[in-house]
Amino acid sequence: MATVTFDKATRIYPGSTKPAVDALEIDIADGEFLVLVGPSGCGKSTSLRMLAGLEDVNGGAIRIGDRDVTHLPPKDRDIAMVFQNYALYPHMTVADNMGFALKIAGVNKAEIRQKVEEAAKILDLTEYLDRKPKALSGGQRQRVAMGRAIVREPQVFLMDEPLSNLDAKLRVSTRTQIASLQRRLGITTVYVTHDQVEALTMGDRVAVLKDGLLQQVDTPRNMYDRPANLFVAGFIGSPAMNLVEVPIADGGVKFGKSVVPVQRDALSAATDKTVTVGVRPEHFDVAGADSDQGLAVVVNVVEELGSDAFVYGTATVGGESKDLVVRVGGRNVPEKGSTLHVVPRAGETHVFSTSTGARLSD
Ligand SMILES: Nc1ncnc2c1ncn2[C@@H]1O[C@H](COP(=O)(O)OP(=O)(O)O)[C@@H](O)[C@H]1O
Ligand SMILES: [Mg+2]
């Protein structure tokens, strides 16, 4: 077991001037499950490949425990990686696939068999050990790839979008299995995904990247409750947080016909005449068409989920039309084309600088 440290680690690909990963700084605790998340091209795989030793590091350092591994070859890092395409050997049985790395390392046959059988038991693969990968389902192949990493008992697991080849339902059950397996084994894990739901549900902490730059590292709860900037606010949460540019008023911000109180400090930190207020869909109070409060939202689409519903509507804000999403109770669903008046619930607003995107409220 070991900690992992990205110490201003930078990767600039040959022929490029802009770093694909720019001075990445994360301290990962022993046994922690850390998820790297962000849109396609933000530098997730590059970060993981630098830790694996598959990509040169052009600045800064990477440490596993107190070993500086920045320039060590992959085989000397004591890590095991699970790739998106699993990279199983098609001509080998499941058992041989799982034991292959140990065989290369010169471990004796009896010990390999024992480790493979232990891992197979954990992963529910015992009855498939003699099969070839092509005779397995997608979920089983995914577990073989996990098994191959587990038998090596590495200090660190690295996983790059390991669920992206599974169908939606299997992805949900497998993510729970991987998270609970990781907790049982207690092996420090760095997991890459572009899916923010996967990130929030699996990670002890989540690191959000954008354009090679780390935006925030935090627990899933803090990431949701206190996004550090407009990018994280819009990226984490589904449906996304509503982000509305509003004028600063006396004692708060002007939200349609209402003045919504927000922290005084947040407004004194603002350097613009407006701030951008973030409100999650579940944090609006909703009144009917005859209300004289808040913003008038014309309902375009209602997505019913049984227990509740998401209302997708349009409001006029600062002379421009703005799409908003509002969660309402399932027994209280408005008609398409009707008008709602919405007011952000006090204490549930997020205030950001419109120009810099930085969070201004606590
Ligand atoms: N081998 C490479 N050579 C040059 N540029 C690359 C290479 N691999 C990735 N990149 C670029 O680096 C950036 C980050 O890529 P990557 O780490 O693969 O992102 P992600 O995994 O988050 O989708 C992208 O702009 C990508 O085009
Ligand atoms: Mg990638």
Short mmCIF file of C-alpha atoms and ligand atoms in Angstrom, two decimals:
data_model
loop_
_atom_site.label_atom_id
_atom_site.label_comp_id
_atom_site.label_asym_id
_atom_site.label_seq_id
_atom_site.Cartn_x
_atom_site.Cartn_y
_atom_site.Cartn_z
CA MET A 1 0.00 0.00 0.00
CA ALA A 2 1.17 3.51 -0.67
CA THR A 3 0.39 7.15 -1.14
CA VAL A 4 0.56 8.73 -4.60
CA THR A 5 1.75 12.27 -5.18
CA PHE A 6 1.49 14.34 -8.33
CA ASP A 7 3.93 17.16 -7.61
CA LYS A 8 3.35 19.80 -10.29
CA ALA A 9 3.53 17.03 -12.88
CA THR A 10 3.47 18.38 -16.42
CA ARG A 11 3.22 16.71 -19.83
CA ILE A 12 3.89 18.61 -23.04
CA TYR A 13 3.52 16.37 -26.09
CA PRO A 14 6.17 16.73 -28.78
CA GLY A 15 5.15 19.37 -31.32
CA SER A 16 2.80 21.09 -28.89
CA THR A 17 3.46 24.21 -26.84
CA LYS A 18 0.46 23.89 -24.55
CA PRO A 19 0.75 21.27 -21.79
CA ALA A 20 -1.76 18.40 -22.00
CA VAL A 21 -1.41 18.26 -18.20
CA ASP A 22 -0.24 21.45 -16.54
CA ALA A 23 1.47 21.34 -13.11
CA LEU A 24 -0.92 18.76 -11.68
CA GLU A 25 -0.83 18.69 -7.87
CA ILE A 26 -2.73 15.98 -6.00
CA ASP A 27 -1.83 14.11 -2.79
CA ILE A 28 -3.58 10.76 -2.74
CA ALA A 29 -3.78 8.98 0.62
CA ASP A 30 -2.85 5.37 1.27
CA GLY A 31 -5.85 3.21 0.36
CA GLU A 32 -7.81 6.08 -1.15
CA PHE A 33 -10.04 5.78 -4.22
CA LEU A 34 -9.37 8.93 -6.22
CA VAL A 35 -11.34 9.63 -9.41
CA LEU A 36 -10.00 11.89 -12.15
CA VAL A 37 -12.93 13.30 -14.12
CA GLY A 38 -13.42 15.87 -16.86
CA PRO A 39 -14.54 16.22 -20.46
CA SER A 40 -12.84 14.41 -23.32
CA GLY A 41 -9.34 15.74 -23.99
CA CYS A 42 -8.86 17.39 -20.57
CA GLY A 43 -5.79 15.27 -19.75
CA LYS A 44 -7.16 12.39 -17.65
CA SER A 45 -5.49 9.55 -19.54
CA THR A 46 -2.26 11.54 -19.85
CA SER A 47 -2.19 12.02 -16.06
CA LEU A 48 -2.76 8.31 -15.46
CA ARG A 49 -0.19 7.31 -18.08
CA MET A 50 2.40 9.58 -16.45
CA LEU A 51 1.76 7.77 -13.16
CA ALA A 52 2.03 4.43 -14.98
CA GLY A 53 5.30 5.40 -16.65
CA LEU A 54 3.79 5.16 -20.12
CA GLU A 55 4.20 8.89 -20.78
CA ASP A 56 7.23 11.12 -20.16
CA VAL A 57 6.98 13.74 -17.44
CA ASN A 58 8.33 17.08 -18.69
CA GLY A 59 8.17 18.97 -15.41
CA GLY A 60 7.54 18.28 -11.74
CA ALA A 61 7.60 14.85 -10.13
CA ILE A 62 5.51 11.80 -9.32
CA ARG A 63 5.97 9.80 -6.13
CA ILE A 64 4.56 6.47 -4.96
CA GLY A 65 5.03 6.29 -1.21
CA ASP A 66 8.33 8.07 -0.69
CA ARG A 67 9.83 6.70 -3.91
CA ASP A 68 10.34 9.21 -6.70
CA VAL A 69 9.13 7.24 -9.73
CA THR A 70 9.17 10.14 -12.19
CA HIS A 71 11.69 8.50 -14.49
CA LEU A 72 11.32 4.83 -13.56
CA PRO A 73 10.15 2.34 -16.21
CA PRO A 74 6.58 1.02 -15.73
CA LYS A 75 7.70 -2.41 -14.51
CA ASP A 76 9.55 -0.90 -11.55
CA ARG A 77 6.60 1.12 -10.24
CA ASP A 78 4.58 -1.66 -8.61
CA ILE A 79 1.31 -0.64 -10.24
CA ALA A 80 -1.35 -2.52 -12.19
CA MET A 81 -3.47 -0.88 -14.86
CA VAL A 82 -6.93 -1.78 -16.16
CA PHE A 83 -7.60 -0.35 -19.60
CA GLN A 84 -10.85 0.54 -21.33
CA ASN A 85 -10.49 -2.27 -23.91
CA TYR A 86 -9.28 -4.78 -21.25
CA ALA A 87 -6.47 -5.93 -23.62
CA LEU A 88 -7.03 -9.64 -22.87
CA TYR A 89 -5.03 -12.22 -24.83
CA PRO A 90 -7.64 -13.97 -27.03
CA HIS A 91 -5.73 -17.27 -27.36
CA MET A 92 -5.25 -17.70 -23.59
CA THR A 93 -7.75 -19.01 -21.05
CA VAL A 94 -9.11 -16.77 -18.34
CA ALA A 95 -6.74 -18.37 -15.82
CA ASP A 96 -3.71 -17.82 -18.07
CA ASN A 97 -4.76 -14.24 -18.77
CA MET A 98 -5.04 -13.56 -15.07
CA GLY A 99 -1.75 -15.22 -14.21
CA PHE A 100 0.29 -13.96 -17.14
CA ALA A 101 2.07 -11.10 -15.36
CA LEU A 102 3.07 -13.44 -12.53
CA LYS A 103 4.40 -15.99 -15.03
CA ILE A 104 6.54 -13.31 -16.68
CA ALA A 105 7.78 -12.34 -13.22
CA GLY A 106 8.95 -15.94 -12.69
CA VAL A 107 6.46 -16.88 -9.97
CA ASN A 108 6.07 -20.67 -9.65
CA LYS A 109 3.05 -22.44 -11.11
CA ALA A 110 1.45 -23.51 -7.83
CA GLU A 111 1.57 -20.00 -6.42
CA ILE A 112 0.17 -18.52 -9.62
CA ARG A 113 -2.71 -21.02 -9.53
CA GLN A 114 -3.46 -20.18 -5.92
CA LYS A 115 -3.50 -16.40 -6.54
CA VAL A 116 -5.62 -16.77 -9.67
CA GLU A 117 -8.13 -18.94 -7.83
CA GLU A 118 -8.36 -16.48 -4.96
CA ALA A 119 -8.97 -13.58 -7.34
CA ALA A 120 -11.47 -15.64 -9.34
CA LYS A 121 -13.42 -16.34 -6.17
CA ILE A 122 -13.57 -12.64 -5.27
CA LEU A 123 -14.70 -11.76 -8.81
CA ASP A 124 -17.13 -14.64 -9.27
CA LEU A 125 -15.09 -16.09 -12.15
CA THR A 126 -14.26 -19.54 -10.77
CA GLU A 127 -16.41 -21.46 -13.24
CA TYR A 128 -14.96 -19.56 -16.21
CA LEU A 129 -11.25 -20.09 -15.56
CA ASP A 130 -10.81 -22.51 -18.48
CA ARG A 131 -12.73 -20.44 -21.01
CA LYS A 132 -11.27 -18.16 -23.67
CA PRO A 133 -12.24 -14.45 -23.52
CA LYS A 134 -14.48 -14.70 -26.61
CA ALA A 135 -16.76 -17.10 -24.71
CA LEU A 136 -17.40 -14.50 -22.01
CA SER A 137 -19.88 -11.63 -21.71
CA GLY A 138 -18.66 -8.03 -21.59
CA GLY A 139 -19.09 -7.89 -17.83
CA GLN A 140 -17.11 -11.10 -17.34
CA ARG A 141 -14.27 -9.84 -19.54
CA GLN A 142 -14.21 -6.69 -17.49
CA ARG A 143 -13.83 -8.80 -14.34
CA VAL A 144 -11.00 -10.81 -15.90
CA ALA A 145 -9.19 -7.53 -16.55
CA MET A 146 -9.73 -6.62 -12.90
CA GLY A 147 -8.52 -10.07 -11.86
CA ARG A 148 -5.34 -9.66 -13.83
CA ALA A 149 -4.63 -6.49 -11.84
CA ILE A 150 -5.60 -8.01 -8.48
CA VAL A 151 -3.34 -11.09 -8.68
CA ARG A 152 -0.31 -8.83 -8.89
CA GLU A 153 -1.09 -7.30 -5.48
CA PRO A 154 0.28 -3.95 -6.63
CA GLN A 155 0.76 -0.87 -4.49
CA VAL A 156 -1.53 1.12 -6.78
CA PHE A 157 -4.38 0.30 -9.18
CA LEU A 158 -4.80 2.51 -12.23
CA MET A 159 -8.04 2.31 -14.19
CA ASP A 160 -8.82 4.21 -17.37
CA GLU A 161 -12.55 4.23 -18.15
CA PRO A 162 -12.84 0.50 -17.34
CA LEU A 163 -16.64 0.49 -17.61
CA SER A 164 -17.11 2.35 -20.86
CA ASN A 165 -17.60 -0.82 -22.93
CA LEU A 166 -20.46 -2.08 -20.77
CA ASP A 167 -24.13 -1.31 -21.32
CA ALA A 168 -25.75 1.23 -19.03
CA LYS A 169 -27.31 -1.20 -16.57
CA LEU A 170 -24.20 -3.32 -16.17
CA ARG A 171 -22.13 -0.17 -15.75
CA VAL A 172 -24.17 0.81 -12.72
CA SER A 173 -23.88 -2.58 -11.00
CA THR A 174 -20.20 -2.97 -11.91
CA ARG A 175 -19.26 0.42 -10.52
CA THR A 176 -20.62 -0.63 -7.13
CA GLN A 177 -18.69 -3.91 -7.34
CA ILE A 178 -15.42 -2.17 -8.19
CA ALA A 179 -15.84 0.39 -5.42
CA SER A 180 -16.60 -2.23 -2.79
CA LEU A 181 -13.81 -4.50 -4.02
CA GLN A 182 -11.36 -1.61 -3.78
CA ARG A 183 -12.46 -0.86 -0.24
CA ARG A 184 -12.05 -4.52 0.73
CA LEU A 185 -8.57 -4.75 -0.77
CA GLY A 186 -7.58 -1.31 0.50
CA ILE A 187 -5.29 -0.68 -2.47
CA THR A 188 -4.74 2.94 -3.44
CA THR A 189 -6.60 3.50 -6.71
CA VAL A 190 -6.61 6.20 -9.36
CA TYR A 191 -9.66 5.85 -11.58
CA VAL A 192 -10.36 7.85 -14.74
CA THR A 193 -13.82 8.55 -16.13
CA HIS A 194 -15.58 11.26 -18.14
CA ASP A 195 -18.83 10.42 -16.33
CA GLN A 196 -19.47 12.69 -13.36
CA VAL A 197 -22.08 10.35 -11.87
CA GLU A 198 -19.52 7.53 -11.88
CA ALA A 199 -17.02 9.90 -10.26
CA LEU A 200 -19.37 10.99 -7.48
CA THR A 201 -20.64 7.49 -6.70
CA MET A 202 -17.24 5.76 -6.68
CA GLY A 203 -14.63 8.18 -5.39
CA ASP A 204 -13.50 8.91 -1.85
CA ARG A 205 -12.42 12.12 -3.51
CA VAL A 206 -12.87 13.49 -7.00
CA ALA A 207 -10.42 15.61 -9.00
CA VAL A 208 -11.93 17.67 -11.82
CA LEU A 209 -9.68 18.55 -14.77
CA LYS A 210 -10.28 21.00 -17.59
CA ASP A 211 -7.82 21.79 -20.39
CA GLY A 212 -5.02 20.08 -18.45
CA LEU A 213 -5.64 22.21 -15.37
CA LEU A 214 -6.88 20.90 -12.04
CA GLN A 215 -10.07 22.74 -11.06
CA GLN A 216 -10.88 21.17 -7.67
CA VAL A 217 -10.11 18.08 -5.59
CA ASP A 218 -12.72 17.28 -3.01
CA THR A 219 -15.11 14.73 -1.56
CA PRO A 220 -18.20 14.07 -3.71
CA ARG A 221 -20.35 15.87 -1.13
CA ASN A 222 -18.21 19.03 -1.11
CA MET A 223 -17.90 18.94 -4.89
CA TYR A 224 -21.68 19.04 -5.14
CA ASP A 225 -22.29 21.49 -2.29
CA ARG A 226 -19.39 23.87 -2.86
CA PRO A 227 -18.11 23.81 -6.44
CA ALA A 228 -15.00 25.99 -6.63
CA ASN A 229 -15.84 27.68 -9.90
CA LEU A 230 -18.38 27.95 -12.70
CA PHE A 231 -16.85 25.06 -14.63
CA VAL A 232 -17.16 22.59 -11.76
CA ALA A 233 -20.62 23.94 -10.92
CA GLY A 234 -21.82 23.20 -14.44
CA PHE A 235 -20.00 19.88 -14.78
CA ILE A 236 -20.94 18.14 -11.52
CA GLY A 237 -24.63 17.30 -11.09
CA SER A 238 -27.32 16.03 -13.42
CA PRO A 239 -29.37 17.84 -14.60
CA ALA A 240 -26.77 20.56 -14.33
CA MET A 241 -26.90 23.48 -11.91
CA ASN A 242 -28.75 26.51 -13.30
CA LEU A 243 -26.30 29.36 -13.76
CA VAL A 244 -27.90 32.77 -14.15
CA GLU A 245 -26.17 36.14 -14.50
CA VAL A 246 -28.08 38.59 -12.29
CA PRO A 247 -27.65 42.19 -11.12
CA ILE A 248 -26.42 42.89 -7.61
CA ALA A 249 -29.15 44.54 -5.51
CA ASP A 250 -29.32 45.99 -2.04
CA GLY A 251 -28.88 43.04 0.35
CA GLY A 252 -28.73 40.37 -2.29
CA VAL A 253 -29.18 39.70 -5.96
CA LYS A 254 -32.13 40.53 -8.17
CA PHE A 255 -33.74 37.33 -9.36
CA GLY A 256 -36.66 38.37 -11.53
CA LYS A 257 -39.11 40.17 -9.28
CA SER A 258 -37.47 39.00 -6.06
CA VAL A 259 -34.34 40.05 -4.25
CA VAL A 260 -32.67 36.88 -3.04
CA PRO A 261 -30.43 37.40 -0.04
CA VAL A 262 -26.91 36.09 -0.52
CA GLN A 263 -23.83 36.38 1.65
CA ARG A 264 -22.68 39.97 2.00
CA ASP A 265 -19.04 38.89 1.67
CA ALA A 266 -19.76 37.26 -1.66
CA LEU A 267 -21.12 40.50 -3.06
CA SER A 268 -18.37 42.71 -1.66
CA ALA A 269 -15.86 40.39 -3.35
CA ALA A 270 -17.60 40.88 -6.69
CA THR A 271 -15.82 43.24 -9.05
CA ASP A 272 -18.57 43.33 -11.69
CA LYS A 273 -22.07 44.84 -11.62
CA THR A 274 -23.49 41.36 -11.92
CA VAL A 275 -22.70 38.00 -10.36
CA THR A 276 -23.55 34.56 -11.65
CA VAL A 277 -25.86 32.74 -9.29
CA GLY A 278 -26.00 28.96 -9.32
CA VAL A 279 -29.15 27.13 -8.24
CA ARG A 280 -29.54 23.35 -8.40
CA PRO A 281 -32.82 22.12 -9.91
CA GLU A 282 -33.98 20.85 -6.49
CA HIS A 283 -33.38 24.20 -4.79
CA PHE A 284 -36.19 26.32 -6.21
CA ASP A 285 -39.42 27.20 -4.44
CA VAL A 286 -42.17 27.11 -7.03
CA ALA A 287 -45.35 29.20 -7.17
CA GLY A 288 -48.10 29.28 -9.80
CA ALA A 289 -48.77 31.74 -12.62
CA ASP A 290 -50.48 34.31 -10.40
CA SER A 291 -47.41 34.75 -8.17
CA ASP A 292 -45.52 38.03 -8.25
CA GLN A 293 -42.31 36.43 -7.04
CA GLY A 294 -39.05 35.48 -8.71
CA LEU A 295 -38.61 34.49 -12.32
CA ALA A 296 -41.43 33.51 -14.65
CA VAL A 297 -40.55 30.25 -16.35
CA VAL A 298 -42.54 28.97 -19.33
CA VAL A 299 -42.66 25.17 -19.27
CA ASN A 300 -41.30 23.52 -22.43
CA VAL A 301 -40.87 19.89 -21.43
CA VAL A 302 -41.63 17.87 -18.31
CA GLU A 303 -39.57 14.77 -17.58
CA GLU A 304 -41.54 12.58 -15.16
CA LEU A 305 -39.53 10.24 -12.98
CA GLY A 306 -42.35 9.01 -10.76
CA SER A 307 -41.14 10.28 -7.40
CA ASP A 308 -40.40 13.68 -8.88
CA ALA A 309 -40.17 15.46 -12.22
CA PHE A 310 -37.78 17.80 -13.99
CA VAL A 311 -39.34 20.83 -15.62
CA TYR A 312 -37.35 22.25 -18.54
CA GLY A 313 -38.44 25.82 -19.18
CA THR A 314 -37.41 29.21 -20.46
CA ALA A 315 -37.27 32.51 -18.57
CA THR A 316 -36.34 36.00 -19.66
CA VAL A 317 -33.28 37.20 -17.77
CA GLY A 318 -31.66 40.55 -18.50
CA GLY A 319 -33.58 40.79 -21.79
CA GLU A 320 -32.37 37.40 -23.03
CA SER A 321 -34.07 34.06 -22.89
CA LYS A 322 -32.48 31.56 -20.59
CA ASP A 323 -33.19 27.83 -20.20
CA LEU A 324 -33.75 26.58 -16.67
CA VAL A 325 -34.36 23.19 -15.06
CA VAL A 326 -36.55 22.93 -11.99
CA ARG A 327 -37.29 19.82 -9.96
CA VAL A 328 -40.87 19.49 -8.72
CA GLY A 329 -42.71 16.79 -6.77
CA GLY A 330 -44.17 13.93 -8.80
CA ARG A 331 -47.72 14.71 -7.61
CA ASN A 332 -47.41 18.35 -8.56
CA VAL A 333 -46.41 18.40 -12.20
CA PRO A 334 -47.17 21.54 -14.28
CA GLU A 335 -48.68 21.47 -17.77
CA LYS A 336 -46.54 22.06 -20.83
CA GLY A 337 -46.94 25.71 -21.89
CA SER A 338 -47.93 26.88 -18.41
CA THR A 339 -45.95 29.42 -16.41
CA LEU A 340 -44.23 28.84 -13.07
CA HIS A 341 -42.64 31.41 -10.82
CA VAL A 342 -39.44 30.20 -9.25
CA VAL A 343 -37.41 31.65 -6.39
CA PRO A 344 -34.10 30.16 -5.23
CA ARG A 345 -34.38 28.81 -1.70
CA ALA A 346 -32.50 30.96 0.80
CA GLY A 347 -29.13 29.49 1.75
CA GLU A 348 -29.07 27.20 -1.28
CA THR A 349 -27.55 29.60 -3.78
CA HIS A 350 -23.98 29.58 -5.09
CA VAL A 351 -22.44 32.90 -6.07
CA PHE A 352 -19.69 33.10 -8.70
CA SER A 353 -17.78 35.96 -10.30
CA THR A 354 -19.20 36.40 -13.79
CA SER A 355 -15.84 37.46 -15.22
CA THR A 356 -13.42 35.03 -13.54
CA GLY A 357 -15.82 32.19 -12.72
CA ALA A 358 -14.41 31.90 -9.19
CA ARG A 359 -16.70 31.03 -6.31
CA LEU A 360 -17.48 34.07 -4.17
CA SER A 361 -19.84 32.62 -1.56
CA ASP A 362 -18.59 30.35 1.24
N1 LIG B 1 0.23 10.89 -27.98
C1 LIG B 1 -0.22 12.13 -28.06
N2 LIG B 1 0.39 13.07 -28.82
C2 LIG B 1 -0.04 14.34 -28.89
N3 LIG B 1 -1.10 14.80 -28.23
C3 LIG B 1 -1.77 13.94 -27.44
C4 LIG B 1 -1.37 12.56 -27.33
N4 LIG B 1 -2.22 11.95 -26.46
C5 LIG B 1 -3.12 12.89 -26.07
N5 LIG B 1 -2.85 14.09 -26.65
C6 LIG B 1 -3.57 15.34 -26.44
O1 LIG B 1 -3.48 15.69 -25.07
C7 LIG B 1 -4.71 16.18 -24.57
C8 LIG B 1 -5.18 15.31 -23.41
O2 LIG B 1 -5.48 14.01 -23.91
P1 LIG B 1 -5.94 12.83 -22.95
O3 LIG B 1 -5.07 12.79 -21.77
O4 LIG B 1 -6.02 11.61 -23.79
O5 LIG B 1 -7.41 13.32 -22.52
P2 LIG B 1 -8.62 12.53 -21.86
O6 LIG B 1 -8.14 11.19 -21.41
O7 LIG B 1 -9.03 13.42 -20.71
O8 LIG B 1 -9.71 12.46 -22.88
C9 LIG B 1 -5.66 16.20 -25.75
O9 LIG B 1 -5.66 17.48 -26.30
C10 LIG B 1 -5.05 15.19 -26.70
O10 LIG B 1 -5.38 15.51 -28.03
MG MG B 2 -8.78 9.25 -21.98
#
